[in-house]
Amino acid sequence: MARLHSSESGDQAGGDGAEALKRAAIRLFAERGIDGVTVRQICQAAGQRNHGAVGYHFGTKEALVRELVADGAQIIDERRNALIDRLESAGGPASVREVVDVIIFPALDLDGAGHDDCYLRFTHILNMTHRELFLDAVGDRWNRGYQRCLAHLRRLMPEMAPAMTNQRLGFAGTYVAQVLALRQATLADTSRSHATWSAERTLRHLAVTAAALIMAPPDED
């Protein structure tokens, strides 16, 4: 499976054509959303003179979007399942915070070199604007780790009505996704340093606050 990479959109001519298109597309989608990007713009950003290159390699722009989602979702899901397996083998997870860590940290540094600054922004925008497409692209295959996390959270969080439980988990998931997307967008700006967003303690604080949101007592009414 292709790993996710980031590079400046003006330096896309070399290397495999499909991979160059994917690198260009995910950056453009992260910045503008999929509706704000044309196939022609993707080809230009990838250094492809043939504006039919997206169609040649992927068929359609939607198919390209699906492949980009799956590329990252597979990495994240494999990491989450490995962490959950480890916690369960030790009799856990024992706390909401442990589960929140499993949700957050496997979604970072997807290329393994600290260069990925697009995927979480891309999927966050896609989830807001084309949720059905995002869910269909992930499917059941690359969503197992997240579903295991949700099952543990339901077990560990305060007892409340099912509708409120679902809403609480929805709030927490949106909060984490939006903060991580904002962090990624900020760190993509290399014109200045971002000491707060690049610090490990900031991510730990995000995990603490997300766990607090999940564990907050239910409204007595």
PDB file of C-alpha atoms in Angstrom:
ATOM      1  CA  MET A   1       0.000   0.000   0.000  1.00  0.00           C
ATOM      2  CA  ALA A   2       1.277   3.481  -0.805  1.00  0.00           C
ATOM      3  CA  ARG A   3       2.260   5.545   2.195  1.00  0.00           C
ATOM      4  CA  LEU A   4       1.215   9.137   2.556  1.00  0.00           C
ATOM      5  CA  HIS A   5       3.772  11.799   1.757  1.00  0.00           C
ATOM      6  CA  SER A   6       3.719  15.559   1.539  1.00  0.00           C
ATOM      7  CA  SER A   7       5.791  17.808  -0.665  1.00  0.00           C
ATOM      8  CA  GLU A   8       5.511  21.189  -2.215  1.00  0.00           C
ATOM      9  CA  SER A   9       2.944  21.143  -5.015  1.00  0.00           C
ATOM     10  CA  GLY A  10       5.379  22.738  -7.454  1.00  0.00           C
ATOM     11  CA  ASP A  11       7.804  19.796  -7.204  1.00  0.00           C
ATOM     12  CA  GLN A  12       5.672  16.937  -8.435  1.00  0.00           C
ATOM     13  CA  ALA A  13       7.076  16.108 -11.865  1.00  0.00           C
ATOM     14  CA  GLY A  14       9.424  13.312 -10.793  1.00  0.00           C
ATOM     15  CA  GLY A  15       8.544   9.852  -9.561  1.00  0.00           C
ATOM     16  CA  ASP A  16       5.564   7.688 -10.247  1.00  0.00           C
ATOM     17  CA  GLY A  17       2.727   9.549 -11.924  1.00  0.00           C
ATOM     18  CA  ALA A  18      -0.043   8.143  -9.750  1.00  0.00           C
ATOM     19  CA  GLU A  19       1.844   8.884  -6.539  1.00  0.00           C
ATOM     20  CA  ALA A  20       2.622  12.421  -7.709  1.00  0.00           C
ATOM     21  CA  LEU A  21      -1.071  12.957  -8.399  1.00  0.00           C
ATOM     22  CA  LYS A  22      -2.007  11.635  -4.961  1.00  0.00           C
ATOM     23  CA  ARG A  23       0.501  13.885  -3.216  1.00  0.00           C
ATOM     24  CA  ALA A  24      -0.744  16.922  -5.097  1.00  0.00           C
ATOM     25  CA  ALA A  25      -4.404  16.042  -4.666  1.00  0.00           C
ATOM     26  CA  ILE A  26      -4.329  15.455  -0.919  1.00  0.00           C
ATOM     27  CA  ARG A  27      -2.625  18.801  -0.344  1.00  0.00           C
ATOM     28  CA  LEU A  28      -5.118  20.653  -2.528  1.00  0.00           C
ATOM     29  CA  PHE A  29      -8.081  18.836  -0.954  1.00  0.00           C
ATOM     30  CA  ALA A  30      -6.768  19.645   2.526  1.00  0.00           C
ATOM     31  CA  GLU A  31      -6.536  23.328   1.658  1.00  0.00           C
ATOM     32  CA  ARG A  32      -9.691  23.791  -0.437  1.00  0.00           C
ATOM     33  CA  GLY A  33     -11.952  20.744   0.006  1.00  0.00           C
ATOM     34  CA  ILE A  34     -12.732  18.369  -2.831  1.00  0.00           C
ATOM     35  CA  ASP A  35     -15.376  20.666  -4.341  1.00  0.00           C
ATOM     36  CA  GLY A  36     -12.821  23.479  -4.595  1.00  0.00           C
ATOM     37  CA  VAL A  37     -10.330  21.494  -6.658  1.00  0.00           C
ATOM     38  CA  THR A  38     -10.575  20.471 -10.295  1.00  0.00           C
ATOM     39  CA  VAL A  39      -8.919  17.540 -12.025  1.00  0.00           C
ATOM     40  CA  ARG A  40      -6.981  20.019 -14.152  1.00  0.00           C
ATOM     41  CA  GLN A  41      -5.596  21.730 -11.030  1.00  0.00           C
ATOM     42  CA  ILE A  42      -4.486  18.384  -9.590  1.00  0.00           C
ATOM     43  CA  CYS A  43      -2.642  17.530 -12.804  1.00  0.00           C
ATOM     44  CA  GLN A  44      -0.985  20.935 -12.935  1.00  0.00           C
ATOM     45  CA  ALA A  45       0.119  20.714  -9.290  1.00  0.00           C
ATOM     46  CA  ALA A  46       1.513  17.236  -9.947  1.00  0.00           C
ATOM     47  CA  GLY A  47       3.499  18.451 -12.950  1.00  0.00           C
ATOM     48  CA  GLN A  48       1.396  16.379 -15.354  1.00  0.00           C
ATOM     49  CA  ARG A  49       1.018  17.958 -18.798  1.00  0.00           C
ATOM     50  CA  ASN A  50      -1.734  15.522 -19.704  1.00  0.00           C
ATOM     51  CA  HIS A  51      -4.856  16.740 -17.937  1.00  0.00           C
ATOM     52  CA  GLY A  52      -6.404  13.314 -18.390  1.00  0.00           C
ATOM     53  CA  ALA A  53      -3.847  11.780 -16.009  1.00  0.00           C
ATOM     54  CA  VAL A  54      -6.317  11.529 -13.100  1.00  0.00           C
ATOM     55  CA  GLY A  55      -8.759   9.666 -15.298  1.00  0.00           C
ATOM     56  CA  TYR A  56      -6.001   7.395 -16.604  1.00  0.00           C
ATOM     57  CA  HIS A  57      -4.705   6.407 -13.152  1.00  0.00           C
ATOM     58  CA  PHE A  58      -7.879   6.522 -11.023  1.00  0.00           C
ATOM     59  CA  GLY A  59     -10.903   6.756 -13.315  1.00  0.00           C
ATOM     60  CA  THR A  60     -12.593   9.668 -11.552  1.00  0.00           C
ATOM     61  CA  LYS A  61     -11.845  12.332  -8.970  1.00  0.00           C
ATOM     62  CA  GLU A  62     -14.136  10.491  -6.543  1.00  0.00           C
ATOM     63  CA  ALA A  63     -12.129   7.303  -6.998  1.00  0.00           C
ATOM     64  CA  LEU A  64      -8.962   9.263  -6.245  1.00  0.00           C
ATOM     65  CA  VAL A  65     -10.584  10.621  -3.073  1.00  0.00           C
ATOM     66  CA  ARG A  66     -11.546   7.109  -1.998  1.00  0.00           C
ATOM     67  CA  GLU A  67      -8.007   5.837  -2.502  1.00  0.00           C
ATOM     68  CA  LEU A  68      -6.531   8.710  -0.507  1.00  0.00           C
ATOM     69  CA  VAL A  69      -8.935   8.041   2.379  1.00  0.00           C
ATOM     70  CA  ALA A  70      -8.145   4.331   2.353  1.00  0.00           C
ATOM     71  CA  ASP A  71      -4.371   4.904   2.262  1.00  0.00           C
ATOM     72  CA  GLY A  72      -4.405   6.713   5.592  1.00  0.00           C
ATOM     73  CA  ALA A  73      -7.281   4.795   7.157  1.00  0.00           C
ATOM     74  CA  GLN A  74      -5.441   1.501   6.740  1.00  0.00           C
ATOM     75  CA  ILE A  75      -2.347   2.802   8.548  1.00  0.00           C
ATOM     76  CA  ILE A  76      -4.408   4.274  11.389  1.00  0.00           C
ATOM     77  CA  ASP A  77      -6.560   1.171  11.767  1.00  0.00           C
ATOM     78  CA  GLU A  78      -3.574  -1.164  11.907  1.00  0.00           C
ATOM     79  CA  ARG A  79      -1.953   0.978  14.586  1.00  0.00           C
ATOM     80  CA  ARG A  80      -5.137   1.242  16.663  1.00  0.00           C
ATOM     81  CA  ASN A  81      -5.806  -2.477  16.551  1.00  0.00           C
ATOM     82  CA  ALA A  82      -2.243  -3.216  17.637  1.00  0.00           C
ATOM     83  CA  LEU A  83      -2.566  -0.864  20.629  1.00  0.00           C
ATOM     84  CA  ILE A  84      -5.982  -2.205  21.618  1.00  0.00           C
ATOM     85  CA  ASP A  85      -4.675  -5.768  21.361  1.00  0.00           C
ATOM     86  CA  ARG A  86      -1.853  -4.850  23.718  1.00  0.00           C
ATOM     87  CA  LEU A  87      -4.172  -3.184  26.240  1.00  0.00           C
ATOM     88  CA  GLU A  88      -6.678  -6.047  26.143  1.00  0.00           C
ATOM     89  CA  SER A  89      -3.959  -8.643  26.625  1.00  0.00           C
ATOM     90  CA  ALA A  90      -3.067  -6.845  29.865  1.00  0.00           C
ATOM     91  CA  GLY A  91      -6.694  -6.779  31.042  1.00  0.00           C
ATOM     92  CA  GLY A  92      -7.477  -3.254  29.862  1.00  0.00           C
ATOM     93  CA  PRO A  93      -8.156  -0.655  28.767  1.00  0.00           C
ATOM     94  CA  ALA A  94      -8.792   0.491  32.322  1.00  0.00           C
ATOM     95  CA  SER A  95      -9.577   4.151  31.685  1.00  0.00           C
ATOM     96  CA  VAL A  96     -11.183   6.453  29.149  1.00  0.00           C
ATOM     97  CA  ARG A  97      -7.876   8.277  28.812  1.00  0.00           C
ATOM     98  CA  GLU A  98      -6.148   5.094  27.622  1.00  0.00           C
ATOM     99  CA  VAL A  99      -8.755   4.676  24.901  1.00  0.00           C
ATOM    100  CA  VAL A 100      -8.568   8.334  23.866  1.00  0.00           C
ATOM    101  CA  ASP A 101      -4.811   7.961  23.449  1.00  0.00           C
ATOM    102  CA  VAL A 102      -5.473   5.053  21.073  1.00  0.00           C
ATOM    103  CA  ILE A 103      -7.782   7.292  19.043  1.00  0.00           C
ATOM    104  CA  ILE A 104      -5.389  10.242  18.853  1.00  0.00           C
ATOM    105  CA  PHE A 105      -1.805   9.079  18.553  1.00  0.00           C
ATOM    106  CA  PRO A 106      -2.083   6.450  15.762  1.00  0.00           C
ATOM    107  CA  ALA A 107      -3.504   9.180  13.499  1.00  0.00           C
ATOM    108  CA  LEU A 108      -0.256  11.193  13.632  1.00  0.00           C
ATOM    109  CA  ASP A 109       2.832  11.007  11.415  1.00  0.00           C
ATOM    110  CA  LEU A 110       1.303   8.692   8.845  1.00  0.00           C
ATOM    111  CA  ASP A 111       4.323   8.738   6.551  1.00  0.00           C
ATOM    112  CA  GLY A 112       6.613   7.729   9.396  1.00  0.00           C
ATOM    113  CA  ALA A 113       8.961  10.641   8.796  1.00  0.00           C
ATOM    114  CA  GLY A 114       7.077  13.526  10.409  1.00  0.00           C
ATOM    115  CA  HIS A 115       6.194  15.072   7.044  1.00  0.00           C
ATOM    116  CA  ASP A 116       2.482  14.308   6.790  1.00  0.00           C
ATOM    117  CA  ASP A 117       0.595  17.565   7.142  1.00  0.00           C
ATOM    118  CA  CYS A 118      -2.461  16.917   4.977  1.00  0.00           C
ATOM    119  CA  TYR A 119      -4.387  13.745   5.786  1.00  0.00           C
ATOM    120  CA  LEU A 120      -6.244  14.855   8.920  1.00  0.00           C
ATOM    121  CA  ARG A 121      -7.167  18.182   7.353  1.00  0.00           C
ATOM    122  CA  PHE A 122      -8.324  16.409   4.209  1.00  0.00           C
ATOM    123  CA  THR A 123     -10.485  13.856   6.012  1.00  0.00           C
ATOM    124  CA  HIS A 124     -11.905  16.429   8.437  1.00  0.00           C
ATOM    125  CA  ILE A 125     -13.163  18.609   5.568  1.00  0.00           C
ATOM    126  CA  LEU A 126     -14.391  15.561   3.662  1.00  0.00           C
ATOM    127  CA  ASN A 127     -16.266  14.303   6.721  1.00  0.00           C
ATOM    128  CA  MET A 128     -18.035  17.639   7.054  1.00  0.00           C
ATOM    129  CA  THR A 129     -18.901  18.115   3.387  1.00  0.00           C
ATOM    130  CA  HIS A 130     -19.215  14.573   1.995  1.00  0.00           C
ATOM    131  CA  ARG A 131     -19.691  12.341   5.012  1.00  0.00           C
ATOM    132  CA  GLU A 132     -21.265   9.469   3.101  1.00  0.00           C
ATOM    133  CA  LEU A 133     -18.320   9.363   0.710  1.00  0.00           C
ATOM    134  CA  PHE A 134     -15.875   9.343   3.623  1.00  0.00           C
ATOM    135  CA  LEU A 135     -17.717   6.555   5.472  1.00  0.00           C
ATOM    136  CA  ASP A 136     -18.053   4.489   2.329  1.00  0.00           C
ATOM    137  CA  ALA A 137     -14.346   4.881   1.555  1.00  0.00           C
ATOM    138  CA  VAL A 138     -13.367   3.729   5.054  1.00  0.00           C
ATOM    139  CA  GLY A 139     -16.006   1.015   5.143  1.00  0.00           C
ATOM    140  CA  ASP A 140     -15.950  -1.794   7.668  1.00  0.00           C
ATOM    141  CA  ARG A 141     -12.483  -2.884   6.610  1.00  0.00           C
ATOM    142  CA  TRP A 142     -10.500   0.084   7.968  1.00  0.00           C
ATOM    143  CA  ASN A 143     -12.802   1.099  10.826  1.00  0.00           C
ATOM    144  CA  ARG A 144     -12.436  -1.848  13.197  1.00  0.00           C
ATOM    145  CA  GLY A 145      -9.927  -0.200  15.527  1.00  0.00           C
ATOM    146  CA  TYR A 146     -12.121   2.856  16.005  1.00  0.00           C
ATOM    147  CA  GLN A 147     -15.182   0.718  16.654  1.00  0.00           C
ATOM    148  CA  ARG A 148     -13.245  -1.245  19.281  1.00  0.00           C
ATOM    149  CA  CYS A 149     -12.327   2.059  20.922  1.00  0.00           C
ATOM    150  CA  LEU A 150     -15.977   3.136  20.985  1.00  0.00           C
ATOM    151  CA  ALA A 151     -16.995  -0.164  22.568  1.00  0.00           C
ATOM    152  CA  HIS A 152     -14.500   0.350  25.386  1.00  0.00           C
ATOM    153  CA  LEU A 153     -15.584   3.955  25.865  1.00  0.00           C
ATOM    154  CA  ARG A 154     -19.214   2.873  26.234  1.00  0.00           C
ATOM    155  CA  ARG A 155     -18.098   0.426  28.903  1.00  0.00           C
ATOM    156  CA  LEU A 156     -16.001   2.944  30.815  1.00  0.00           C
ATOM    157  CA  MET A 157     -17.997   6.178  30.601  1.00  0.00           C
ATOM    158  CA  PRO A 158     -20.768   7.204  33.042  1.00  0.00           C
ATOM    159  CA  GLU A 159     -24.090   5.468  32.615  1.00  0.00           C
ATOM    160  CA  MET A 160     -26.597   7.562  30.697  1.00  0.00           C
ATOM    161  CA  ALA A 161     -29.356   7.195  28.139  1.00  0.00           C
ATOM    162  CA  PRO A 162     -28.150   5.595  24.871  1.00  0.00           C
ATOM    163  CA  ALA A 163     -28.987   8.715  22.866  1.00  0.00           C
ATOM    164  CA  MET A 164     -26.935  10.855  25.242  1.00  0.00           C
ATOM    165  CA  THR A 165     -24.058   8.362  25.125  1.00  0.00           C
ATOM    166  CA  ASN A 166     -24.011   8.528  21.321  1.00  0.00           C
ATOM    167  CA  GLN A 167     -24.161  12.299  21.397  1.00  0.00           C
ATOM    168  CA  ARG A 168     -21.337  12.500  23.932  1.00  0.00           C
ATOM    169  CA  LEU A 169     -19.120  10.267  21.803  1.00  0.00           C
ATOM    170  CA  GLY A 170     -20.011  12.331  18.745  1.00  0.00           C
ATOM    171  CA  PHE A 171     -19.012  15.529  20.535  1.00  0.00           C
ATOM    172  CA  ALA A 172     -15.689  14.018  21.604  1.00  0.00           C
ATOM    173  CA  GLY A 173     -14.906  12.630  18.146  1.00  0.00           C
ATOM    174  CA  THR A 174     -15.630  15.966  16.479  1.00  0.00           C
ATOM    175  CA  TYR A 175     -13.576  17.827  19.060  1.00  0.00           C
ATOM    176  CA  VAL A 176     -10.530  15.598  18.584  1.00  0.00           C
ATOM    177  CA  ALA A 177     -10.785  15.619  14.781  1.00  0.00           C
ATOM    178  CA  GLN A 178     -11.132  19.391  14.589  1.00  0.00           C
ATOM    179  CA  VAL A 179      -8.254  20.109  16.951  1.00  0.00           C
ATOM    180  CA  LEU A 180      -5.946  17.671  15.147  1.00  0.00           C
ATOM    181  CA  ALA A 181      -6.889  19.197  11.784  1.00  0.00           C
ATOM    182  CA  LEU A 182      -6.213  22.691  13.153  1.00  0.00           C
ATOM    183  CA  ARG A 183      -2.879  21.516  14.547  1.00  0.00           C
ATOM    184  CA  GLN A 184      -1.922  20.039  11.189  1.00  0.00           C
ATOM    185  CA  ALA A 185      -2.903  23.196   9.319  1.00  0.00           C
ATOM    186  CA  THR A 186      -0.875  25.339  11.703  1.00  0.00           C
ATOM    187  CA  LEU A 187       2.222  23.147  11.503  1.00  0.00           C
ATOM    188  CA  ALA A 188       2.002  23.210   7.696  1.00  0.00           C
ATOM    189  CA  ASP A 189       2.961  26.877   7.901  1.00  0.00           C
ATOM    190  CA  THR A 190       6.745  26.592   7.968  1.00  0.00           C
ATOM    191  CA  SER A 191       7.332  30.338   7.826  1.00  0.00           C
ATOM    192  CA  ARG A 192       7.488  30.453  11.624  1.00  0.00           C
ATOM    193  CA  SER A 193       7.807  28.139  14.594  1.00  0.00           C
ATOM    194  CA  HIS A 194       4.805  26.720  16.441  1.00  0.00           C
ATOM    195  CA  ALA A 195       6.145  25.692  19.816  1.00  0.00           C
ATOM    196  CA  THR A 196       2.740  25.022  21.370  1.00  0.00           C
ATOM    197  CA  TRP A 197       1.306  22.908  18.576  1.00  0.00           C
ATOM    198  CA  SER A 198       4.488  20.911  18.015  1.00  0.00           C
ATOM    199  CA  ALA A 199       4.879  20.028  21.704  1.00  0.00           C
ATOM    200  CA  GLU A 200       4.032  16.520  22.930  1.00  0.00           C
ATOM    201  CA  ARG A 201       2.377  18.021  26.007  1.00  0.00           C
ATOM    202  CA  THR A 202      -0.193  19.736  23.773  1.00  0.00           C
ATOM    203  CA  LEU A 203      -1.317  16.378  22.423  1.00  0.00           C
ATOM    204  CA  ARG A 204      -1.464  14.972  25.950  1.00  0.00           C
ATOM    205  CA  HIS A 205      -3.592  17.949  26.979  1.00  0.00           C
ATOM    206  CA  LEU A 206      -5.908  17.277  24.047  1.00  0.00           C
ATOM    207  CA  ALA A 207      -6.289  13.685  25.268  1.00  0.00           C
ATOM    208  CA  VAL A 208      -6.981  14.830  28.832  1.00  0.00           C
ATOM    209  CA  THR A 209      -9.670  17.302  27.755  1.00  0.00           C
ATOM    210  CA  ALA A 210     -11.320  14.809  25.382  1.00  0.00           C
ATOM    211  CA  ALA A 211     -11.452  12.247  28.194  1.00  0.00           C
ATOM    212  CA  ALA A 212     -12.948  14.884  30.504  1.00  0.00           C
ATOM    213  CA  LEU A 213     -15.644  15.615  27.907  1.00  0.00           C
ATOM    214  CA  ILE A 214     -16.535  11.928  27.735  1.00  0.00           C
ATOM    215  CA  MET A 215     -16.495  11.469  31.508  1.00  0.00           C
ATOM    216  CA  ALA A 216     -18.511  14.581  32.382  1.00  0.00           C
ATOM    217  CA  PRO A 217     -21.586  13.700  34.493  1.00  0.00           C
ATOM    218  CA  PRO A 218     -24.827  13.621  32.518  1.00  0.00           C
ATOM    219  CA  ASP A 219     -27.329  16.445  32.755  1.00  0.00           C
ATOM    220  CA  GLU A 220     -29.690  15.610  35.602  1.00  0.00           C
ATOM    221  CA  ASP A 221     -32.642  16.821  33.545  1.00  0.00           C
TER     222      ASP A 221
END
